Short mmCIF file of C-alpha atoms in Angstrom, two decimals:
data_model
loop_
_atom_site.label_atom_id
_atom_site.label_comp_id
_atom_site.label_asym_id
_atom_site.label_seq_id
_atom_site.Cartn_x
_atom_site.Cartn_y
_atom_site.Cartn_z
CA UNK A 218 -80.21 49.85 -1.31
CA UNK A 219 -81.81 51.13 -4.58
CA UNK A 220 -85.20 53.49 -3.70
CA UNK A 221 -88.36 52.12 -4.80
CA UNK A 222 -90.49 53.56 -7.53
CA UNK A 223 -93.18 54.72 -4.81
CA UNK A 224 -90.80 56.16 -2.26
CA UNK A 225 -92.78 59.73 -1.53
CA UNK A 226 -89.79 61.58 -3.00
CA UNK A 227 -90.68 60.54 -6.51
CA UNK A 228 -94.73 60.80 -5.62
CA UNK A 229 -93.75 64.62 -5.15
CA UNK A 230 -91.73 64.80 -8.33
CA UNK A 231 -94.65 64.33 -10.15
CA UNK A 232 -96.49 67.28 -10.02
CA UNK A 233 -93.14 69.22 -11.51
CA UNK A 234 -92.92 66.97 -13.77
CA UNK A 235 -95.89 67.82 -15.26
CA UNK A 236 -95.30 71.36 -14.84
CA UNK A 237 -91.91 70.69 -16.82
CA UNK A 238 -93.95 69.72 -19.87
CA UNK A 239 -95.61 72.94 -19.81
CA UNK A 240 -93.03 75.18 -19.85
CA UNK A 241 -94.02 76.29 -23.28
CA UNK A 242 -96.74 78.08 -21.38
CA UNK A 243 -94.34 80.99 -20.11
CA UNK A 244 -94.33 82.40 -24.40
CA UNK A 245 -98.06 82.57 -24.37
CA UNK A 246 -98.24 86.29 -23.06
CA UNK A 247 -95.26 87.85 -26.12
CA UNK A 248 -97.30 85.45 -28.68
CA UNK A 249 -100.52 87.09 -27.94
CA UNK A 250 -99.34 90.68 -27.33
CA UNK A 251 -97.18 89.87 -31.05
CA UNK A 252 -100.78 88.47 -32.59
CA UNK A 253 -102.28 92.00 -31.20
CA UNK A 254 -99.55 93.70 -32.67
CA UNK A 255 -99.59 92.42 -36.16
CA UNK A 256 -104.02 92.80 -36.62
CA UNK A 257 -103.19 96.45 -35.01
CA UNK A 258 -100.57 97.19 -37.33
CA UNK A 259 -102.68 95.53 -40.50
CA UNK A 260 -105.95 97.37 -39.19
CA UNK A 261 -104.25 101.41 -38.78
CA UNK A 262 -103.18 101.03 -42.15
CA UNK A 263 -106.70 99.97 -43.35
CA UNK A 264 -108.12 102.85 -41.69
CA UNK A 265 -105.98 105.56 -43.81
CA UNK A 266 -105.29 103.33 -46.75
CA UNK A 267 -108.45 104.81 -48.69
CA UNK A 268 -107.43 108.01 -48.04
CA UNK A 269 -104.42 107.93 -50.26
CA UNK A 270 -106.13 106.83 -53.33
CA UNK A 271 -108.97 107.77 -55.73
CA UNK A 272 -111.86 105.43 -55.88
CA UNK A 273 -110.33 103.01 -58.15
CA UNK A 274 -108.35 102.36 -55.51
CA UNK A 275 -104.91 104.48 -57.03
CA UNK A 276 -102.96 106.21 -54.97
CA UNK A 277 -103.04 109.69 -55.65
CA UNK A 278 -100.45 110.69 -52.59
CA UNK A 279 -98.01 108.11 -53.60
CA UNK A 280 -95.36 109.36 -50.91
CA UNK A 281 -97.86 109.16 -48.38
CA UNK A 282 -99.34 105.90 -49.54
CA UNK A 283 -95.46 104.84 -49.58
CA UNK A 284 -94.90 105.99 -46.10
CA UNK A 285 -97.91 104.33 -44.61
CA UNK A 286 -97.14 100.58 -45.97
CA UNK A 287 -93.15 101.03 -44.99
CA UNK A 288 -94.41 102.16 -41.10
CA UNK A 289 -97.33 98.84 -41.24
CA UNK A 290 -94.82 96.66 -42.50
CA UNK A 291 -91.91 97.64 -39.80
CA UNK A 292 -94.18 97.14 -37.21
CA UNK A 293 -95.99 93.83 -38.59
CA UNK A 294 -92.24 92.51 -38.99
CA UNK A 295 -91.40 93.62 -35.48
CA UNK A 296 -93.87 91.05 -33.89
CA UNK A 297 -93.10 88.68 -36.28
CA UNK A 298 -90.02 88.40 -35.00
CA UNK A 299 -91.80 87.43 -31.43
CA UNK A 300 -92.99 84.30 -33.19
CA UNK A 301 -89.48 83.32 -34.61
CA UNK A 302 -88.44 83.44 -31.22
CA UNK A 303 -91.10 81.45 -29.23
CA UNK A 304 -93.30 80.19 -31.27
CA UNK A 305 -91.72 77.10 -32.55
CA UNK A 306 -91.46 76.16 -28.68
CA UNK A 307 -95.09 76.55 -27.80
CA UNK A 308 -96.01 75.13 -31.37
CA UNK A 309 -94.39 71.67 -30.27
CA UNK A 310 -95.72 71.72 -26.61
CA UNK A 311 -99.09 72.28 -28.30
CA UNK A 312 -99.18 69.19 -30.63
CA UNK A 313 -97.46 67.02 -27.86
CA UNK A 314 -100.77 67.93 -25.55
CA UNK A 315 -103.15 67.79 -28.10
CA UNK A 316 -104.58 64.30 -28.64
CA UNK A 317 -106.60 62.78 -31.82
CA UNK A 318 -110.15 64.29 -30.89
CA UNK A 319 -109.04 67.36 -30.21
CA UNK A 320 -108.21 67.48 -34.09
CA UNK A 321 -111.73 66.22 -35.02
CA UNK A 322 -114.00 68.09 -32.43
CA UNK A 323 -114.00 70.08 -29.76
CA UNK A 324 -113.22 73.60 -28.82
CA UNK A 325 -109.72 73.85 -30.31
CA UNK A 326 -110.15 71.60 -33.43
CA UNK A 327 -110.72 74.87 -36.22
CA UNK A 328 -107.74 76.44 -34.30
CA UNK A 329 -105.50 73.12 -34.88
CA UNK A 330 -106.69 72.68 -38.87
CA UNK A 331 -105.49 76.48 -39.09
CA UNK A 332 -102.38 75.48 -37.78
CA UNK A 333 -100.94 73.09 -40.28
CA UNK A 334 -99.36 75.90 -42.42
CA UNK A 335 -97.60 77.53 -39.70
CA UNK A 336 -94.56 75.20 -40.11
CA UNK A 337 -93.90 76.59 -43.74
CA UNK A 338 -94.68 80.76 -42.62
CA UNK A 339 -92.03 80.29 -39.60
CA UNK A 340 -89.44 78.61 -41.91
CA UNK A 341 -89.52 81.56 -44.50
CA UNK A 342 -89.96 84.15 -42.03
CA UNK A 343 -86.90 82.71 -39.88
CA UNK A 344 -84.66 82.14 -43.68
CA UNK A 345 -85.89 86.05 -44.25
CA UNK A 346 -84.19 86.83 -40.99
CA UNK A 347 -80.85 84.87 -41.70
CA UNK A 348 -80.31 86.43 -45.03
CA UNK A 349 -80.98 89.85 -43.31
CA UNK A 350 -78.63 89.08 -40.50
CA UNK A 351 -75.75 87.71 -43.44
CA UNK A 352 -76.41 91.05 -45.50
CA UNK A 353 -75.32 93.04 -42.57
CA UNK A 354 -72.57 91.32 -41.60
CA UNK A 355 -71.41 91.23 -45.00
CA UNK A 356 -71.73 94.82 -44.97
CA UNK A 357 -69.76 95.20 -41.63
CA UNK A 358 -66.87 93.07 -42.98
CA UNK A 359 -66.68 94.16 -46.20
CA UNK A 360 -67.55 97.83 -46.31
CA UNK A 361 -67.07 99.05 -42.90
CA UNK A 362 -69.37 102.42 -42.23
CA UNK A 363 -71.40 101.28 -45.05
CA UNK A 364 -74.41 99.58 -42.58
CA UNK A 365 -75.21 103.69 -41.64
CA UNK A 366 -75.74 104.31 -45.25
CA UNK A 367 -77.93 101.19 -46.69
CA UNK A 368 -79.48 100.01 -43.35
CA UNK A 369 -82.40 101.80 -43.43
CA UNK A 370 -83.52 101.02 -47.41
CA UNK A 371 -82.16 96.95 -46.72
CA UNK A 372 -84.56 97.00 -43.53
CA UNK A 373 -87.63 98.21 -45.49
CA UNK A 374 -86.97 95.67 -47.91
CA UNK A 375 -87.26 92.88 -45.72
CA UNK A 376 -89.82 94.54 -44.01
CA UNK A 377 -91.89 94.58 -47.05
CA UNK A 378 -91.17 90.85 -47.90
CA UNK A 379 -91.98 90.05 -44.82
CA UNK A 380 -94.93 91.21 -44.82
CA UNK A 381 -96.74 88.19 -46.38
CA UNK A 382 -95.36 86.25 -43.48
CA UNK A 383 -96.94 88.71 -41.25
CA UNK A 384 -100.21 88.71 -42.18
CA UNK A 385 -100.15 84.68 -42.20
CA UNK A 386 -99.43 84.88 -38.52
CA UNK A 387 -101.98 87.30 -38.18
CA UNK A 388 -104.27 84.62 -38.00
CA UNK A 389 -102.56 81.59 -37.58
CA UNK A 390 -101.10 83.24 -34.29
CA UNK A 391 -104.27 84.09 -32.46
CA UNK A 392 -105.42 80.06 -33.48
CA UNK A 393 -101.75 79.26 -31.69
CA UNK A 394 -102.04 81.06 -28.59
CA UNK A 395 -105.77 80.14 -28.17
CA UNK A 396 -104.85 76.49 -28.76
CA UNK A 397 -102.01 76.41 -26.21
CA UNK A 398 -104.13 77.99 -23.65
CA UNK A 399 -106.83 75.69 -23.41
CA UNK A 400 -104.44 72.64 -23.49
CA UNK A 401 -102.18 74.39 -20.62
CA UNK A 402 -105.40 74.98 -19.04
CA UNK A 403 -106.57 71.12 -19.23
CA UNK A 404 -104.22 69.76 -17.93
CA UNK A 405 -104.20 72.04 -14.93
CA UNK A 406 -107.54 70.69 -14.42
CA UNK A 407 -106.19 67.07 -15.08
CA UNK A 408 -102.95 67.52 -12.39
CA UNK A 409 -104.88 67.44 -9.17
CA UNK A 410 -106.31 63.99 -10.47
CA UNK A 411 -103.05 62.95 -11.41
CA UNK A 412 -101.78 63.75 -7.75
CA UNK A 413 -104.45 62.39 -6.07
CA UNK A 414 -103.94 58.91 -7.85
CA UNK A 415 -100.19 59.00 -6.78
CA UNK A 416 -101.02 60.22 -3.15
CA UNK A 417 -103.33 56.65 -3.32
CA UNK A 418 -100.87 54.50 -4.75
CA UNK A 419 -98.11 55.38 -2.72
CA UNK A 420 -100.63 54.73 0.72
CA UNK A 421 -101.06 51.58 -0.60
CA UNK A 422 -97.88 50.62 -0.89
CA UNK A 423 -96.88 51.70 2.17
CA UNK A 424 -99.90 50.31 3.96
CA UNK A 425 -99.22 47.23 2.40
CA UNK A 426 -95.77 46.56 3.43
CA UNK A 427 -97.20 47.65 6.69
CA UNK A 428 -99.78 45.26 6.73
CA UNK A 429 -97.52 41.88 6.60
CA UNK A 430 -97.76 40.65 9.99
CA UNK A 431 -94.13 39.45 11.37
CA UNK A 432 -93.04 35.97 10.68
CA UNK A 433 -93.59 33.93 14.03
CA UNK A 434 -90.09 32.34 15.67
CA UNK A 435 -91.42 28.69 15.68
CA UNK A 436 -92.45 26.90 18.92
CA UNK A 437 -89.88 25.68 20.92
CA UNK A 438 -89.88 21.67 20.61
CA UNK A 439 -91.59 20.22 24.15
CA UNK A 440 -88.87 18.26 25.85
CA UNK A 441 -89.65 14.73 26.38
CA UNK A 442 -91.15 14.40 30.17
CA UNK A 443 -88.81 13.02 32.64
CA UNK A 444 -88.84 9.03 33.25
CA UNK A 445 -90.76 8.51 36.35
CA UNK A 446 -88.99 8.15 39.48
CA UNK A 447 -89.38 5.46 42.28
CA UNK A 448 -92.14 5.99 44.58
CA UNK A 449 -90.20 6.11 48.23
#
């Protein structure tokens, strides 16, 4: 017998359901600690920048002034990274819960508008990454020992080229993350609703199909009355 569409294990499935479609939520944290990351990494080097060059803006310690961008852009490509790896995820979940006013008004629409070039930043950051990851396998298979010797000048070459991509996410991330969370965090506020409109459908039903009285056996036919006898 095939289970109805109201049975009460499909009323409970619901809720999980929902929670299914926000599974994107579980990135939020490593997206947000990576947007830190990146401003942090952007905003130390800010702080000493000046003090490597004259006040034309020079640099006058060029090693040190060398130093300083190699250790900003290492770190700013470290959290990158964090976004090539969830960030495509939470991007999706975030334009599937997002509806047409959102775009327009509302408390997340300047974070959506900032939003529409993140497609192209995680593209080039994630083809930076695939090049890097062919270079040293090429290296592996072709000059074996060599990856000691030219790791460290091929790393701060990407580093520094992926820097651009870096400081894109530096505020395109924060508009993700803040974006995702108030979505994840409406429809919270929308599941109980949800629930509570299943809970109320399924009673129906199932009051309903309480409800319809039994069919009556039909009267038994009267027999026709006995022919009346002879009086004695």
């Amino acid at each position: 017998m095939s289970t109805s569409s109201t049975s009460p294990a499909s009323a409970e499935d619901q809720p999980s359901a929902i929670t299914d479609h926000l599974a994107w939520r579980r990135h939020l944290p490593a997206l947000a600690s990576a947007a830190d990351g990146i401003n942090q990494a952007s905003d130390a080097w800010d702080v000493v920048s000046d003090s490597f060059c004259d006040q034309d803006g020079w640099p006058i310690d060029e090693e040190g002034y060398a130093d300083g961008k190699v250790k900003r852009d290492a770190e700013a490509w470290r959290h990158a990274e964090v976004f090539l790896d969830h960030g495509p995820e939470v991007l999706a979940g975030v334009r599937a819960a997002a509806d047409g006013p959102d775009y327009v008004e509302g408390p997340i629409s300047d974070d959506l508008r900032r939003l529409r070039g993140i497609d192209t930043t995680l593209v080039r950051a994630g083809q930076l990454r695939h090049e890097w990851d062919q270079i040293m396998a090429l290296m592996d298979a072709s000059l074996p020992g060599s990856r000691k010797l030219y790791q460290e000048q091929a790393e701060e070459h990407r580093n520094s080229e992926g820097w651009h991509y870096a400081h894109e996410l530096s505020y395109q991330g924060p508009a993700l993350v803040r974006a995702a969370e108030y979505l994840a965090n409406r429809a919270d506020a929308e599941q109980p609703s949800h629930t509570e409109r299943a809970r109320v459908a399924l009673t129906r039903s199932a009051s309903g199909a309480r409800g319809v009285p039994p069919t009556s056996p039909p009267a038994p036919t009267a027999s026709n009355p006995p022919a009346p006898g002879r009086s004695r």
